[in-house]
Amino acid sequence: MQDSAEAVLACRGLRVAVPGRVLVEDLDLRLVPGTFLAVLGQNGSGKSLTLLTLAGLRAPDAGSLTLGAYPLARQPRKAVARRLALLPQHSEDAFPATVFDTALSGRHPHVPPLAWESAADRDIAADCLAQMDLAALASRDVGTLSGGERRRLAVAQVLAQSPQLFLLDEPTNHLDPQHQLTVLDVFRRLARTDRTVVASLHDVNLAARYATDCLLLFGDGRFRLGPAGEVLDSATLSDLYATPMEAVSWRDRTLFVAAD
């Protein structure tokens, strides 16, 4: 994360807490274009709450958040949604809808009041479905999708939003290995074209493969933040996951495995 680049989103002294427990304490973070930040930690360490806080959907327990040059909390939510998109861990479908219309709903922050989606909006939604290998299912009802198909649709919906910053809570949840790589390939390409990506992941090796930087959350207020190649090592990961982790060399890569 380059110090000289202008931050898309920044926090200072951020605290994330639940009753009786501080999960993240005094986090300073600058998210700049070109960053792919992986957030790692055990279940309950605060990954989802941190993403919700960065998205402005819960107030920080301490500290400040700015989106661009202005405090995030003071900006209209529709304006925020044009710059920042959140992929939640789970998707709910309150009403019947087609796959295409669900993807198209990602364009709503860009649609003027009392207007319909444009042909350009529809083209963007169609392209995002194609990127997620869902073009053939565009006319299907969302309720007929498998868990993995529904997850890819949620990703397509976020892609259609076309923000500068993507906050992704377990984007590979429910996905087979092929589609895990498909999804992360798309977001790595976006980061390389000056978008900013933050993704909570459970697979350390996917983080090592795709992330430029990592934020490790230990669940007791402690964190470690830095370039992926410096932060990911067997000793730190053993502490993070409270289980022995071993680094293994394979095909010019370092893989991390749980050791017996």
Short mmCIF file of N, CA, C and O in Angstrom, two decimals, residues 6-71:
data_model
loop_
_atom_site.label_atom_id
_atom_site.label_comp_id
_atom_site.label_asym_id
_atom_site.label_seq_id
_atom_site.Cartn_x
_atom_site.Cartn_y
_atom_site.Cartn_z
N GLU A 6 -2.98 8.53 -3.28
CA GLU A 6 -4.15 9.05 -2.58
C GLU A 6 -5.02 7.88 -2.13
O GLU A 6 -5.33 6.97 -2.90
N ALA A 7 -5.44 7.89 -0.88
CA ALA A 7 -6.23 6.80 -0.33
C ALA A 7 -7.67 6.86 -0.82
O ALA A 7 -8.29 7.92 -0.84
N VAL A 8 -8.18 5.70 -1.23
CA VAL A 8 -9.61 5.59 -1.55
C VAL A 8 -10.40 5.61 -0.25
O VAL A 8 -11.42 6.29 -0.13
N LEU A 9 -9.93 4.86 0.73
CA LEU A 9 -10.54 4.82 2.06
C LEU A 9 -9.42 4.70 3.09
O LEU A 9 -8.43 4.01 2.84
N ALA A 10 -9.60 5.39 4.21
CA ALA A 10 -8.58 5.34 5.26
C ALA A 10 -9.24 5.31 6.62
O ALA A 10 -10.34 5.86 6.82
N CYS A 11 -8.60 4.65 7.57
CA CYS A 11 -9.06 4.70 8.95
C CYS A 11 -7.86 4.99 9.84
O CYS A 11 -6.72 4.66 9.53
N ARG A 12 -8.14 5.64 10.96
CA ARG A 12 -7.12 5.95 11.96
C ARG A 12 -7.65 5.58 13.34
O ARG A 12 -8.78 5.95 13.69
N GLY A 13 -6.83 4.84 14.07
CA GLY A 13 -7.21 4.47 15.44
C GLY A 13 -8.48 3.66 15.51
O GLY A 13 -9.21 3.73 16.51
N LEU A 14 -8.74 2.83 14.51
CA LEU A 14 -10.01 2.10 14.44
C LEU A 14 -10.07 1.00 15.49
O LEU A 14 -9.15 0.21 15.63
N ARG A 15 -11.18 0.99 16.21
CA ARG A 15 -11.46 -0.10 17.14
C ARG A 15 -12.74 -0.79 16.71
O ARG A 15 -13.74 -0.15 16.39
N VAL A 16 -12.70 -2.12 16.69
CA VAL A 16 -13.88 -2.95 16.42
C VAL A 16 -14.06 -3.85 17.63
O VAL A 16 -13.15 -4.59 18.01
N ALA A 17 -15.25 -3.78 18.24
CA ALA A 17 -15.46 -4.51 19.49
C ALA A 17 -16.87 -5.11 19.52
O ALA A 17 -17.78 -4.66 18.82
N VAL A 18 -17.01 -6.13 20.32
CA VAL A 18 -18.31 -6.71 20.67
C VAL A 18 -18.39 -6.65 22.19
O VAL A 18 -17.38 -6.41 22.86
N PRO A 19 -19.57 -6.83 22.78
CA PRO A 19 -19.67 -6.73 24.24
C PRO A 19 -18.66 -7.62 24.96
O PRO A 19 -18.59 -8.82 24.74
N GLY A 20 -17.84 -6.98 25.77
CA GLY A 20 -16.86 -7.69 26.58
C GLY A 20 -15.58 -8.09 25.88
O GLY A 20 -14.73 -8.76 26.47
N ARG A 21 -15.42 -7.65 24.62
CA ARG A 21 -14.23 -8.09 23.88
C ARG A 21 -13.86 -7.11 22.78
O ARG A 21 -14.72 -6.71 22.00
N VAL A 22 -12.61 -6.71 22.75
CA VAL A 22 -12.09 -5.88 21.66
C VAL A 22 -11.46 -6.81 20.63
O VAL A 22 -10.57 -7.60 20.95
N LEU A 23 -11.93 -6.72 19.38
CA LEU A 23 -11.43 -7.58 18.31
C LEU A 23 -10.26 -6.94 17.57
O LEU A 23 -9.29 -7.62 17.23
N VAL A 24 -10.38 -5.64 17.29
CA VAL A 24 -9.34 -4.90 16.58
C VAL A 24 -9.11 -3.60 17.34
O VAL A 24 -10.07 -2.88 17.63
N GLU A 25 -7.88 -3.29 17.64
CA GLU A 25 -7.57 -2.09 18.43
C GLU A 25 -6.54 -1.24 17.70
O GLU A 25 -5.48 -1.71 17.31
N ASP A 26 -6.91 0.04 17.48
CA ASP A 26 -5.98 1.06 17.00
C ASP A 26 -5.41 0.74 15.61
O ASP A 26 -4.21 0.85 15.38
N LEU A 27 -6.30 0.40 14.69
CA LEU A 27 -5.88 0.07 13.33
C LEU A 27 -5.79 1.34 12.48
O LEU A 27 -6.75 2.10 12.37
N ASP A 28 -4.62 1.57 11.91
CA ASP A 28 -4.42 2.61 10.90
C ASP A 28 -4.27 1.91 9.55
O ASP A 28 -3.41 1.03 9.40
N LEU A 29 -5.08 2.32 8.59
CA LEU A 29 -5.11 1.63 7.31
C LEU A 29 -5.39 2.63 6.20
O LEU A 29 -6.31 3.45 6.30
N ARG A 30 -4.60 2.58 5.13
CA ARG A 30 -4.82 3.39 3.93
C ARG A 30 -4.98 2.44 2.75
O ARG A 30 -4.06 1.69 2.42
N LEU A 31 -6.15 2.47 2.14
CA LEU A 31 -6.42 1.63 0.99
C LEU A 31 -6.27 2.47 -0.27
O LEU A 31 -7.02 3.43 -0.48
N VAL A 32 -5.30 2.12 -1.10
CA VAL A 32 -4.98 2.91 -2.29
C VAL A 32 -5.25 2.06 -3.53
O VAL A 32 -5.33 0.83 -3.47
N PRO A 33 -5.42 2.72 -4.69
CA PRO A 33 -5.62 1.97 -5.93
C PRO A 33 -4.49 0.98 -6.18
O PRO A 33 -3.32 1.26 -5.91
N GLY A 34 -4.86 -0.19 -6.68
CA GLY A 34 -3.88 -1.23 -6.97
C GLY A 34 -3.68 -2.22 -5.85
O GLY A 34 -2.97 -3.22 -6.03
N THR A 35 -4.30 -1.99 -4.70
CA THR A 35 -4.16 -2.89 -3.56
C THR A 35 -5.16 -4.04 -3.63
O THR A 35 -6.33 -3.83 -3.93
N PHE A 36 -4.69 -5.25 -3.35
CA PHE A 36 -5.56 -6.39 -3.08
C PHE A 36 -5.19 -6.84 -1.67
O PHE A 36 -4.17 -7.49 -1.46
N LEU A 37 -6.01 -6.48 -0.70
CA LEU A 37 -5.75 -6.76 0.71
C LEU A 37 -6.57 -7.97 1.14
O LEU A 37 -7.80 -7.94 1.08
N ALA A 38 -5.90 -9.03 1.59
CA ALA A 38 -6.57 -10.20 2.13
C ALA A 38 -6.65 -10.06 3.65
O ALA A 38 -5.66 -9.71 4.30
N VAL A 39 -7.82 -10.32 4.21
CA VAL A 39 -8.04 -10.29 5.66
C VAL A 39 -8.17 -11.73 6.13
O VAL A 39 -9.05 -12.47 5.67
N LEU A 40 -7.29 -12.12 7.05
CA LEU A 40 -7.23 -13.49 7.53
C LEU A 40 -7.39 -13.53 9.04
O LEU A 40 -7.00 -12.60 9.75
N GLY A 41 -7.94 -14.64 9.53
CA GLY A 41 -8.07 -14.83 10.97
C GLY A 41 -9.01 -15.97 11.27
O GLY A 41 -9.73 -16.46 10.38
N GLN A 42 -9.01 -16.41 12.51
CA GLN A 42 -9.91 -17.48 12.92
C GLN A 42 -11.36 -17.01 12.86
O GLN A 42 -11.65 -15.81 12.80
N ASN A 43 -12.29 -17.97 12.93
CA ASN A 43 -13.69 -17.63 13.09
C ASN A 43 -13.87 -16.78 14.34
O ASN A 43 -13.30 -17.09 15.39
N GLY A 44 -14.63 -15.70 14.22
CA GLY A 44 -14.89 -14.85 15.37
C GLY A 44 -13.81 -13.85 15.66
O GLY A 44 -13.86 -13.17 16.69
N SER A 45 -12.83 -13.71 14.77
CA SER A 45 -11.72 -12.78 15.02
C SER A 45 -12.05 -11.35 14.61
O SER A 45 -11.26 -10.44 14.88
N GLY A 46 -13.18 -11.15 13.93
CA GLY A 46 -13.61 -9.79 13.59
C GLY A 46 -13.51 -9.44 12.12
O GLY A 46 -13.65 -8.27 11.76
N LYS A 47 -13.32 -10.42 11.26
CA LYS A 47 -13.16 -10.13 9.83
C LYS A 47 -14.42 -9.47 9.26
O LYS A 47 -14.35 -8.42 8.61
N SER A 48 -15.58 -10.10 9.50
CA SER A 48 -16.83 -9.56 8.95
C SER A 48 -17.18 -8.21 9.57
O SER A 48 -17.59 -7.28 8.86
N LEU A 49 -17.02 -8.08 10.87
CA LEU A 49 -17.33 -6.81 11.53
C LEU A 49 -16.41 -5.70 11.06
O LEU A 49 -16.83 -4.54 10.91
N THR A 50 -15.16 -6.03 10.79
CA THR A 50 -14.23 -5.02 10.28
C THR A 50 -14.66 -4.55 8.89
O THR A 50 -14.65 -3.35 8.59
N LEU A 51 -15.07 -5.49 8.03
CA LEU A 51 -15.53 -5.10 6.70
C LEU A 51 -16.80 -4.25 6.79
O LEU A 51 -16.94 -3.25 6.07
N LEU A 52 -17.73 -4.63 7.66
CA LEU A 52 -18.95 -3.84 7.83
C LEU A 52 -18.62 -2.44 8.34
O LEU A 52 -19.24 -1.45 7.93
N THR A 53 -17.62 -2.33 9.21
CA THR A 53 -17.21 -1.03 9.73
C THR A 53 -16.58 -0.19 8.63
O THR A 53 -16.88 1.00 8.48
N LEU A 54 -15.71 -0.80 7.84
CA LEU A 54 -15.08 -0.07 6.73
C LEU A 54 -16.12 0.37 5.70
O LEU A 54 -15.95 1.39 5.03
N ALA A 55 -17.20 -0.39 5.57
CA ALA A 55 -18.27 -0.03 4.63
C ALA A 55 -19.18 1.06 5.18
O ALA A 55 -20.03 1.57 4.45
N GLY A 56 -19.03 1.41 6.45
CA GLY A 56 -19.89 2.43 7.06
C GLY A 56 -21.23 1.91 7.49
O GLY A 56 -22.16 2.68 7.76
N LEU A 57 -21.40 0.59 7.59
CA LEU A 57 -22.68 -0.01 7.97
C LEU A 57 -22.77 -0.29 9.47
O LEU A 57 -23.80 -0.74 9.95
N ARG A 58 -21.69 -0.06 10.19
CA ARG A 58 -21.71 -0.03 11.65
C ARG A 58 -20.68 1.02 12.06
O ARG A 58 -19.66 1.20 11.40
N ALA A 59 -20.98 1.72 13.13
CA ALA A 59 -20.06 2.77 13.59
C ALA A 59 -18.84 2.14 14.23
O ALA A 59 -18.94 1.14 14.95
N PRO A 60 -17.67 2.70 13.99
CA PRO A 60 -16.48 2.20 14.70
C PRO A 60 -16.63 2.44 16.19
O PRO A 60 -17.25 3.42 16.62
N ASP A 61 -16.08 1.57 16.99
CA ASP A 61 -16.14 1.75 18.43
C ASP A 61 -15.17 2.82 18.89
O ASP A 61 -15.30 3.35 20.00
N ALA A 62 -14.21 3.14 18.06
CA ALA A 62 -13.31 4.30 18.25
C ALA A 62 -12.61 4.52 16.93
O ALA A 62 -12.54 3.63 16.08
N GLY A 63 -12.11 5.74 16.74
CA GLY A 63 -11.35 6.03 15.54
C GLY A 63 -12.18 6.72 14.47
O GLY A 63 -13.37 7.02 14.67
N SER A 64 -11.56 6.96 13.32
CA SER A 64 -12.20 7.71 12.24
C SER A 64 -12.07 6.96 10.92
O SER A 64 -11.14 6.18 10.72
N LEU A 65 -13.02 7.23 10.01
CA LEU A 65 -13.05 6.63 8.69
C LEU A 65 -13.28 7.73 7.67
O LEU A 65 -14.20 8.55 7.82
N THR A 66 -12.49 7.74 6.61
CA THR A 66 -12.71 8.70 5.53
C THR A 66 -12.78 7.94 4.21
O THR A 66 -12.03 7.00 3.97
N LEU A 67 -13.72 8.36 3.37
CA LEU A 67 -13.85 7.85 2.01
C LEU A 67 -13.47 9.00 1.09
O LEU A 67 -14.15 10.02 1.05
N GLY A 68 -12.34 8.85 0.39
CA GLY A 68 -11.81 9.99 -0.34
C GLY A 68 -11.32 11.02 0.66
O GLY A 68 -10.60 10.71 1.60
N ALA A 69 -11.77 12.26 0.49
CA ALA A 69 -11.29 13.34 1.35
C ALA A 69 -12.23 13.65 2.51
O ALA A 69 -11.93 14.53 3.32
N TYR A 70 -13.37 12.93 2.62
CA TYR A 70 -14.39 13.33 3.58
C TYR A 70 -14.77 12.18 4.50
O TYR A 70 -14.67 11.00 4.12
N PRO A 71 -15.23 12.49 5.72
CA PRO A 71 -15.67 11.44 6.63
C PRO A 71 -16.75 10.58 5.99
O PRO A 71 -17.72 11.09 5.40
#
